[in-house]
mmCIF file with all atom_site columns, C-alpha atoms in Angstrom:
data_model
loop_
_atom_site.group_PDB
_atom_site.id
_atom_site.type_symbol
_atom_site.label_atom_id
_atom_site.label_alt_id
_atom_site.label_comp_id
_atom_site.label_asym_id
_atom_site.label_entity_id
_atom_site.label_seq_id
_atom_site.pdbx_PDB_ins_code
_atom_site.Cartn_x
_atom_site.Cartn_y
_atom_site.Cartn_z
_atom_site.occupancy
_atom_site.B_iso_or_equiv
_atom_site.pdbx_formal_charge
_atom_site.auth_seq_id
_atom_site.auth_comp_id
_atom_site.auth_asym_id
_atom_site.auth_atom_id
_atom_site.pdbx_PDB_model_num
ATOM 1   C CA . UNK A 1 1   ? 51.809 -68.307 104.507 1.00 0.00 ? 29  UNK A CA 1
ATOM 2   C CA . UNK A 1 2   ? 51.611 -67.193 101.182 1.00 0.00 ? 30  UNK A CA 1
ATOM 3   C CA . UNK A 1 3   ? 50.783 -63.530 100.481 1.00 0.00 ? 31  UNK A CA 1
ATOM 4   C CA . UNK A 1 4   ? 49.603 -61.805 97.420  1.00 0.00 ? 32  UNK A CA 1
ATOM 5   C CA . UNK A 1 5   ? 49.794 -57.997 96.945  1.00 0.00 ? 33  UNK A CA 1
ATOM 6   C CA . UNK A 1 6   ? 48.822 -55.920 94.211  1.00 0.00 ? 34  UNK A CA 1
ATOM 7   C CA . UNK A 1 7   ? 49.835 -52.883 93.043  1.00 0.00 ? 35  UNK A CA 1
ATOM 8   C CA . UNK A 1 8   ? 49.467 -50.304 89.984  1.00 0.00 ? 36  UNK A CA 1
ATOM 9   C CA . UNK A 1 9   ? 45.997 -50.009 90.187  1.00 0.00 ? 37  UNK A CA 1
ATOM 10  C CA . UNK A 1 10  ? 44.415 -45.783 89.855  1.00 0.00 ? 38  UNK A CA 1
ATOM 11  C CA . UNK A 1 11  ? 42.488 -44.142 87.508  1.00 0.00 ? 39  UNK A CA 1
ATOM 12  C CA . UNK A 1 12  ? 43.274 -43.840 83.948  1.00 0.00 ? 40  UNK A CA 1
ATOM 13  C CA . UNK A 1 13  ? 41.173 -41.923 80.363  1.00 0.00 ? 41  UNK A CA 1
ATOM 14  C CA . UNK A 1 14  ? 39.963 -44.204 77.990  1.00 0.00 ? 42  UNK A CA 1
ATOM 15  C CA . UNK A 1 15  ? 43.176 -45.065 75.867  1.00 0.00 ? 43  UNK A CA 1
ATOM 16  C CA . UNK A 1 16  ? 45.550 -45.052 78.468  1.00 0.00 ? 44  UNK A CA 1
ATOM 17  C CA . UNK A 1 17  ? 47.752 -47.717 79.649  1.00 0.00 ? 45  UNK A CA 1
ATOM 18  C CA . UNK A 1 18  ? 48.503 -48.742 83.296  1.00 0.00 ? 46  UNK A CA 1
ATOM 19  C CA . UNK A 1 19  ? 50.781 -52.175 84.690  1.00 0.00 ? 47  UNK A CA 1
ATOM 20  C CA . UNK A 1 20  ? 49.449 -53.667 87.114  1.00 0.00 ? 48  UNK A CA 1
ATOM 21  C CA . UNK A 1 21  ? 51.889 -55.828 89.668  1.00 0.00 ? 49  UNK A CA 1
ATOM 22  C CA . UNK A 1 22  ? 51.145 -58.679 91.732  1.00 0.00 ? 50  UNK A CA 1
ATOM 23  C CA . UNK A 1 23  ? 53.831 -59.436 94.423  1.00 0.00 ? 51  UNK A CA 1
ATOM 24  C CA . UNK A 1 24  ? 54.260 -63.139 95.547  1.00 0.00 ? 52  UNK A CA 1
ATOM 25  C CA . UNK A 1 25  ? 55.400 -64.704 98.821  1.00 0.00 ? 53  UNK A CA 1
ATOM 26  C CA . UNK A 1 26  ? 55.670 -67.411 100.991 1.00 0.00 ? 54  UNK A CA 1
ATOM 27  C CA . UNK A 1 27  ? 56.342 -70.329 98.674  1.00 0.00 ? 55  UNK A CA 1
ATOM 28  C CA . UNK A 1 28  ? 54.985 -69.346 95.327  1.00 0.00 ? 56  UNK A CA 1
ATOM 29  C CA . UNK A 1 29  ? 56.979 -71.572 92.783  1.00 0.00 ? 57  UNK A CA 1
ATOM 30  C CA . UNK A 1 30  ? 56.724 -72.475 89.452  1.00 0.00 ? 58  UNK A CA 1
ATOM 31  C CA . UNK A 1 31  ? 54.616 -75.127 90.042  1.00 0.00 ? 59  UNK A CA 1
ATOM 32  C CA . UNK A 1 32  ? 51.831 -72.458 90.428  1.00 0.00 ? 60  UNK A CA 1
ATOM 33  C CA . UNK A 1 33  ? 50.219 -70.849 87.564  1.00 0.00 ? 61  UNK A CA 1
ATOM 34  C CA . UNK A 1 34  ? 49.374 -67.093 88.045  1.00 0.00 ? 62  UNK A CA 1
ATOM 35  C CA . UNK A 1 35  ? 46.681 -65.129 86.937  1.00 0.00 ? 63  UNK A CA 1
ATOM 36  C CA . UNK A 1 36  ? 44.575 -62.046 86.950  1.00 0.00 ? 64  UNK A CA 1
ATOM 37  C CA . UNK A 1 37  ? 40.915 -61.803 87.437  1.00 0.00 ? 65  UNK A CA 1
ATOM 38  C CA . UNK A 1 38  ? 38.316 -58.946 87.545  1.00 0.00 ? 66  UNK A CA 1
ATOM 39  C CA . UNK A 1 39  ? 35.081 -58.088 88.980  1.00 0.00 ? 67  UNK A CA 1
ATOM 40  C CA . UNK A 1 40  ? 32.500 -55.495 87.827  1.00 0.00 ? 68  UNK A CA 1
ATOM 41  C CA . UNK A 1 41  ? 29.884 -54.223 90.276  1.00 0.00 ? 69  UNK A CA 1
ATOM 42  C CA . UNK A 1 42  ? 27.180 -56.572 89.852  1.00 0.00 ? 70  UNK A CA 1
ATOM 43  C CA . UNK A 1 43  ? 29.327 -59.158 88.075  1.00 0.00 ? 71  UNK A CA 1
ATOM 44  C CA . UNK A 1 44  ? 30.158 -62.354 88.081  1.00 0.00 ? 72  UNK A CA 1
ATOM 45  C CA . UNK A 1 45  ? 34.799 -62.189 88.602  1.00 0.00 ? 73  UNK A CA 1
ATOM 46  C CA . UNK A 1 46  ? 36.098 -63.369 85.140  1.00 0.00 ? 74  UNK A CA 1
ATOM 47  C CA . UNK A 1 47  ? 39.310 -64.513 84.115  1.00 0.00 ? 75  UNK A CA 1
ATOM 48  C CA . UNK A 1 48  ? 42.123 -61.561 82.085  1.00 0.00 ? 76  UNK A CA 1
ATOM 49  C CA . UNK A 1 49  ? 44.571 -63.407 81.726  1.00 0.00 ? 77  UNK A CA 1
ATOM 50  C CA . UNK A 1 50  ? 47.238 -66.435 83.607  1.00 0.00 ? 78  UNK A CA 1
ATOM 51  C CA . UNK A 1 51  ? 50.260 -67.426 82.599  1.00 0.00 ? 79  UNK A CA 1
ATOM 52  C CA . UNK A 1 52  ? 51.931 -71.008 83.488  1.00 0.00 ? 80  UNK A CA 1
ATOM 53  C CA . UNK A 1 53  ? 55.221 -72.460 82.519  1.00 0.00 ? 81  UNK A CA 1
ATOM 54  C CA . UNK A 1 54  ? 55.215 -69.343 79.442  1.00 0.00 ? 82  UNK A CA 1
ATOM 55  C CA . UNK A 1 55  ? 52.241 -70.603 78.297  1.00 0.00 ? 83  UNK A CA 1
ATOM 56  C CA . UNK A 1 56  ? 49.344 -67.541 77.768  1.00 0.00 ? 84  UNK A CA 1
ATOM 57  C CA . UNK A 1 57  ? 46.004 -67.295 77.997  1.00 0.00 ? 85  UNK A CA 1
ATOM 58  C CA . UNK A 1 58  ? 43.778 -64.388 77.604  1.00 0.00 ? 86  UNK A CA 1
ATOM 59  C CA . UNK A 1 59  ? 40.056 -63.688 78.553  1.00 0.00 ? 87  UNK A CA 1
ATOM 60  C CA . UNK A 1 60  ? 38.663 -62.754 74.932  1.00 0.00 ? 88  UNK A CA 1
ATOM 61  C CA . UNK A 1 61  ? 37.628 -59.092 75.921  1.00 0.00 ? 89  UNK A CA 1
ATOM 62  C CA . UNK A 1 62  ? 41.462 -58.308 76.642  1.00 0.00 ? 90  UNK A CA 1
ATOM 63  C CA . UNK A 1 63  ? 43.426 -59.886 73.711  1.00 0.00 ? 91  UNK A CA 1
ATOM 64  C CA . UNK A 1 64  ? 45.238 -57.393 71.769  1.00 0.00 ? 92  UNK A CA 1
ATOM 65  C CA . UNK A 1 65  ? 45.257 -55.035 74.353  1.00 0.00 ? 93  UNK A CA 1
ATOM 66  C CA . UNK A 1 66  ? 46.884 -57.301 77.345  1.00 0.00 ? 94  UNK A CA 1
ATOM 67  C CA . UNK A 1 67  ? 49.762 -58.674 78.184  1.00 0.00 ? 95  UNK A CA 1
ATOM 68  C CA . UNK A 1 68  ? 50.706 -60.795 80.953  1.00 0.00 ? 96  UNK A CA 1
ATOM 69  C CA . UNK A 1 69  ? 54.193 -61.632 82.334  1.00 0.00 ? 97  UNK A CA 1
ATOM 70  C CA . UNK A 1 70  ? 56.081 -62.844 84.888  1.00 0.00 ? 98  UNK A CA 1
ATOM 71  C CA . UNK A 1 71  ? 59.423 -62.585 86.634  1.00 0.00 ? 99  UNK A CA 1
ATOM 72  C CA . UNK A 1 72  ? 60.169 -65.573 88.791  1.00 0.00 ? 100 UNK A CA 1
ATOM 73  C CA . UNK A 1 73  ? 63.590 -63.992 90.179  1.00 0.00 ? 101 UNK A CA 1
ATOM 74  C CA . UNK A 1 74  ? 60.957 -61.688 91.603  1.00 0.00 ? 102 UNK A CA 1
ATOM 75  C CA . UNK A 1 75  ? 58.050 -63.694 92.147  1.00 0.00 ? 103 UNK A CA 1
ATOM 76  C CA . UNK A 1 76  ? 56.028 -61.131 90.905  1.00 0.00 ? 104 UNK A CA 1
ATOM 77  C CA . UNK A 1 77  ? 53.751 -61.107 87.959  1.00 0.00 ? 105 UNK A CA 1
ATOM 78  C CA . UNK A 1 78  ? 52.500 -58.417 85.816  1.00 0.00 ? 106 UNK A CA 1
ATOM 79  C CA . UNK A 1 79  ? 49.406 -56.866 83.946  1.00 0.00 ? 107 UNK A CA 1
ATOM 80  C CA . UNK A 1 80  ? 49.977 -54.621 80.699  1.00 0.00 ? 108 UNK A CA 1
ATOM 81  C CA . UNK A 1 81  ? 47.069 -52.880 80.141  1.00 0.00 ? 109 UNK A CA 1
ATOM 82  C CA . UNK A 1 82  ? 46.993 -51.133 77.101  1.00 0.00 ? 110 UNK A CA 1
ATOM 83  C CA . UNK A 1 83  ? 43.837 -49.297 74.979  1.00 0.00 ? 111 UNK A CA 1
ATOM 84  C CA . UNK A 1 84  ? 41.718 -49.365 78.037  1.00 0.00 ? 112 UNK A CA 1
ATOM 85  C CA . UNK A 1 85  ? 38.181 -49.198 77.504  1.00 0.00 ? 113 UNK A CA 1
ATOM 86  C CA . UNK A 1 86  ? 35.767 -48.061 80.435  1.00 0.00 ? 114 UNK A CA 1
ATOM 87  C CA . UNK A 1 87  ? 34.315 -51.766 80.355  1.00 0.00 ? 115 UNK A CA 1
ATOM 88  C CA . UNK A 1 88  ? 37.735 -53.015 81.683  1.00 0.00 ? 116 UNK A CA 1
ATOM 89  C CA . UNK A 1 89  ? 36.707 -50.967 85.438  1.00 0.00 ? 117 UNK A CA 1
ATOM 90  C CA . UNK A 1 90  ? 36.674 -53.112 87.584  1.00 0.00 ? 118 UNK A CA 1
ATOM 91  C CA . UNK A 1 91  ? 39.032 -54.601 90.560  1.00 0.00 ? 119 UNK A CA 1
ATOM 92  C CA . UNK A 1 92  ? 41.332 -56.365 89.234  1.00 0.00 ? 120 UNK A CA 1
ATOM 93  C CA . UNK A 1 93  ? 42.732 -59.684 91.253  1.00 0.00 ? 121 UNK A CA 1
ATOM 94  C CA . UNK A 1 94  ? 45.690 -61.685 91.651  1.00 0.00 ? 122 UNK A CA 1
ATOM 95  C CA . UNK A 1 95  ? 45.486 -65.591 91.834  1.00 0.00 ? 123 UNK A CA 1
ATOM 96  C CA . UNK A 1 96  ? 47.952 -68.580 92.576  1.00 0.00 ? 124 UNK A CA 1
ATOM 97  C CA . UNK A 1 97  ? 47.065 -71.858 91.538  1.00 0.00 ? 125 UNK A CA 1
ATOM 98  C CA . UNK A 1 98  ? 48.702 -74.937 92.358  1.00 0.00 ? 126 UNK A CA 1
ATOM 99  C CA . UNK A 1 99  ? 49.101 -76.955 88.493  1.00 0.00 ? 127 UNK A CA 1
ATOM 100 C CA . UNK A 1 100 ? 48.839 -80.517 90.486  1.00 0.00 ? 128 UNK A CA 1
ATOM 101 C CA . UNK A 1 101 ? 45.974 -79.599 93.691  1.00 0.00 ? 129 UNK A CA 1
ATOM 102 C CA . UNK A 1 102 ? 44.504 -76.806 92.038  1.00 0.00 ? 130 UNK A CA 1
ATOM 103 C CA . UNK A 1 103 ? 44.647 -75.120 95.490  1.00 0.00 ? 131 UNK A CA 1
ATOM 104 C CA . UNK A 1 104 ? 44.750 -71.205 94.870  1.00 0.00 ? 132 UNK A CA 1
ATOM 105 C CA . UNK A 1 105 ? 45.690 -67.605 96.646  1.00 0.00 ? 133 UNK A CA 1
ATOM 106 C CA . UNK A 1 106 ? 43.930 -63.991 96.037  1.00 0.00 ? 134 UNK A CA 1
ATOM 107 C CA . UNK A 1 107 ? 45.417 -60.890 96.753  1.00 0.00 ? 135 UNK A CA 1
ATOM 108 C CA . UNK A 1 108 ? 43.040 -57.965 97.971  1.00 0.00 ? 136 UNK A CA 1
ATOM 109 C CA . UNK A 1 109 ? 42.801 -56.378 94.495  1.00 0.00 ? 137 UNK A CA 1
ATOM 110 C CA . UNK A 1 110 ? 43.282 -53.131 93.087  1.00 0.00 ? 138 UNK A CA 1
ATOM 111 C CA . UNK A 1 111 ? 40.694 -50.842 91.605  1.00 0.00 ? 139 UNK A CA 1
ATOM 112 C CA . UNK A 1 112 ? 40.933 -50.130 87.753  1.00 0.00 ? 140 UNK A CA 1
ATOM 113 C CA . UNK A 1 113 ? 38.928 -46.965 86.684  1.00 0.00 ? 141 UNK A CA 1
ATOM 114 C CA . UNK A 1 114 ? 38.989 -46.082 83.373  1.00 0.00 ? 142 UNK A CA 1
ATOM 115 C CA . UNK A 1 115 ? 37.116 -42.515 82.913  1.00 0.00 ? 143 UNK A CA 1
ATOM 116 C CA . UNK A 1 116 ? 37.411 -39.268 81.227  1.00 0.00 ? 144 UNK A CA 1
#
């Protein structure tokens, strides 16, 4: 059963910087490209950012200020959040996808608040 937990979520000022984690198990490999979403109240989720076989992508609202990585000794992926705006609250999501079925994971989220 794979399992996806998040963690390093809180409430931050605008400018601040918080990592987000995402904690893998239950057969996540390398043969699954990881990601992080978000979803605003009353929006549709959008992609941050994924990262598969050290290739990068970035949603176009984040780049600059976003970094994505991940540590496949530890199955666990992570969010760099840096210059955070108050448009990046949100909940933030982990995803798994399978690169060959396209089959994918969540995790439960984590809240991002970014307020003075």
């Amino acid at each position: 059963q794979v399992r996806l937990v998040e963690s390093g979520g809180g409430l931050v000022q605008p400018g601040g910087s918080l990592r987000l984690s995402c904690a893998a198990s239950g057969g996540i490999s390398s043969m699954y490209s990881m990601g992080w979403y978000r979803q605003a109240p009353g929006q549709q989720r959008e992609l941050v950012a994924s990262i598969s076989s050290g290739i990068t992508k970035y949603g176009d609202s984040v780049k600059g200020r976003f970094a994505i990585s991940r540590d496949n000794t530890k199955s666990t992926v992570y969010l760099q959040m840096n210059s955070l705006k108050p448009e990046d609250t949100a909940v933030y999501y982990c995803n798994a996808e399978h690169v060959l079925s396209h089959y994918d994971y969540w995790g439960q989220g984590t809240q991002v608040t970014v307020s003075s």
